[in-house]
Amino acid sequence: MIKSKFKFVFFTFLLFVIIKPVQSAEMVDPIKVNWSFKGLTGTFDRAALQRGFQVYKEVCASCHSMQYLSYRNLGEPGGPEFSQEEVKAIAASFEISDGPDSQGEMFTRPGRPSDKFKSPYPNIQAATAANGGAYPPDMSVLVKARKGGANYIYSVLVGYEDPPQGVNLDDGVYYNKYMIGNKIKMPNNLIDGLVEYSDGTESTVDQMAKDVTTFLAWAAEPELEERHKIGVKVIIYLLLLTILVYLSMKKIWSRIDTEV
Amino acid sequence: MSKEEKKVNRRDFLFTASYTLGAVGLGAVIWPMIDQMNPDKAQKALATTEVDISNIEPGNSVTVLWRGKPVFLKRRTPEEIAEARAVKLDDLPDPQKDEDRVKEGKDEWLVMLGVCTHLGCVPLKDKGDFNGWFCPCHGSHYDVSGRIRKGPAPTNMEIPKFEFVDSNTIKIG
Amino acid sequence: MSEHQYVPKSKAGKWFNDRLPLLTLGAHLTDYPTPKNLNYWWTFGGILTFCLITQIVTGIVLAMHYVAHADLAFASVEHIMRDVNYGWLIRYIHSNGASMFFLAVYIHIFRSLFYGSYKSPREVIWIIGLMIYLLMMAAAFMGYVLPWGQMSFWGATVITNLFSAIPLVGDSITTWLWGAYSVDNPTLNRFFSLHYLIPFLILGLVVLHIWALHVPGNNNPVGIDIKKPSKDTVPFHPYITIKDAFALLVFMIIFAGFVFFTPNVLGHSDNYIPANPLVTPAHIVPEWYLLPFYAILRSVPDKLGGVILMFSAIFILFVLPWLDTSKVRSAVFRPIYRQFFWILVIDVLMLGYVGAMPAEGIYLVLARVGTIYYFLHFIVVMPVVGYLEKTDPIPMSISEPVLTGGAEPSLARKVNDKV
């Protein structure tokens, strides 16, 4: 009796949740991509991560910082897994400011794996001023910071269109089908063949968007693979223990007349 | 009777298995709580320190910070080297040859962690009974090779991993 | 309480126990006679204890790495997630643990409402429980501020501004809470301090809650007083401990599902954007467990009125034992009240739902209807139904109708069906 009532309430609530609020027409649901990192045992595609880093480095990094990542992360397990030599070479290709030295002067030196990703601007104000008043957000946790996650980022990257009739855009504002409000201050930076992938993959816009989104998804959740791996073990363990405890409980309660 | 016994056995097995599996799980949960206090990934990756030694005159020394600890770099005079090598190993609480504490061919450079092996204070230079270092905390005397000679410290001062990048630069770590 | 005197077997045990009767306490807790017909809704007390301990342990660990400074808080959380050994695991357990804590506490509260556990002689247990619930909300709110993301900052701004509704001294109080002229670094610092303090206050209240419970003993699904110990009771250990353990494990499977596979689904994506005092997010929503109250707040078009109503929604629960006029505890035997109980459950769920939606159109209407029913339920339905309702016959003891059928076999079946 209580159970049936409980079910009734549960499904009433479910009904509430399922009926989506009527949203303004300009919102378009992001494209659903079948990412390799989805699901209970999802992992990142190493090659896509390495290509994605290349896209970030050659295209995005001129405006977007990733201040919470270090070059050493690129060689850590669960990520792009560049070799230690490659990581050192990547780090050394950046001039990092350091100091003060014994004379009190700041100086620059080639980057080391322990350094954080070099930011294109010294601070948010400089980044905002250099980009027409729109701050290019830091991309370290961007995928977690946007509703829709990786799907949304990917959709925006491929969602540039000519504005529909009647929509007037100011200078430096672009029309994007998936962007909230449809107006975006980032120009469409991806064109076919923009980067040259060393593994021979053809660099179509779609390919680059997918690769860089994969890279950003890893950057936001570098623990994802370990989390999935441990998670599966934990759930299996808990199920086993639950069964054992259930049987123990049945045994113990069989000493008296009441059922559990 | 045997049926009863079987029943009891199965129950015992169930309880033992539950307790054992539960204990294993508890242990597995405790480990992350302990490991989180170990040096994190950023600490482990901490940079090496490079020191410019071109300005250090013989007989002088500098102190630099590496991994949050002082490192003494001393350019020793020939007399000091001779003194360090004249010591008989039997006189040392922690016998070690001076040759083993420096890089071959760079005998004048002593690079060591400036941390007393007793309880971690920083010894003072050019003090003590052996022309080397003296720890003011509990009175440990070190010689010009950084070896313990007198006092409560158990071992010689530690030599970190280091290398000469070129004739003017030492990389510690 | 069990009346027999416990005497430790070993000499050393006796020596110690004479000076500090810890062993007597332990024996009391193990032997504590518990109604044998407790169903799984009664396992949430144990689950809640687990939640509290989990939050305290993971919280202490996180505090070893977290930096309570407006410029560094967000970065220190990222440091925990990326660099600290198992930091991501510990933080996700802590953040999802808050949600699981509230899930359990809501079930616990509604269980009490259904079976009349708040009624005489258990009023004090109920009131201490509500104090725990209030402290939980304060702790959860301040904890949510600590990562210093956009939702942290603007949630803190909105909630602290509630106090500005107080006439005359409102603004001074708000400024005093902030320690600045807006939510700023001093606010973050004091919230961290209080967030660390409150769980230990809760722990103290939990001890009182259990103490107060052990005076009259557990209520039970039939809601009748039982003789203890008797054939209606079982010792707490092993009967209840093993049942609690089983329920806890099922709960942990759900918990682990969130932590390992959808750790951010209960949070808001905007909180991964660092706090920015110049830009308010388009849509400010509190964490899900505060949504019903948020809906009540927004259903009133008046600032002070909304705040008063929201706080009343909680404080009305404190006088619940005296609003309920029914002589019968368990809703199992209250055919009319039972219907209203489920309406209340749906009402609160609906309030939670509209709390997450924009405060306009149909949602505003629903919020108002829901708010009105919420208060009507406690102020009108409870006293009136309790007075007028013709309750079903109540069994004499837990065992009797179930075992022997007693004088009234039909009643036995009825009770069997319902419990």
Short mmCIF file of C-alpha atoms in Angstrom, two decimals, chain C residues 41 80 179 267 405:
data_model
loop_
_atom_site.label_atom_id
_atom_site.label_comp_id
_atom_site.label_asym_id
_atom_site.label_seq_id
_atom_site.Cartn_x
_atom_site.Cartn_y
_atom_site.Cartn_z
CA TRP C 41 12.39 3.72 6.28
CA ILE C 80 42.92 19.62 -5.08
CA GLY C 179 32.57 42.17 6.95
CA GLY C 267 25.94 20.90 -9.03
CA GLY C 405 -4.55 -13.33 14.61
#
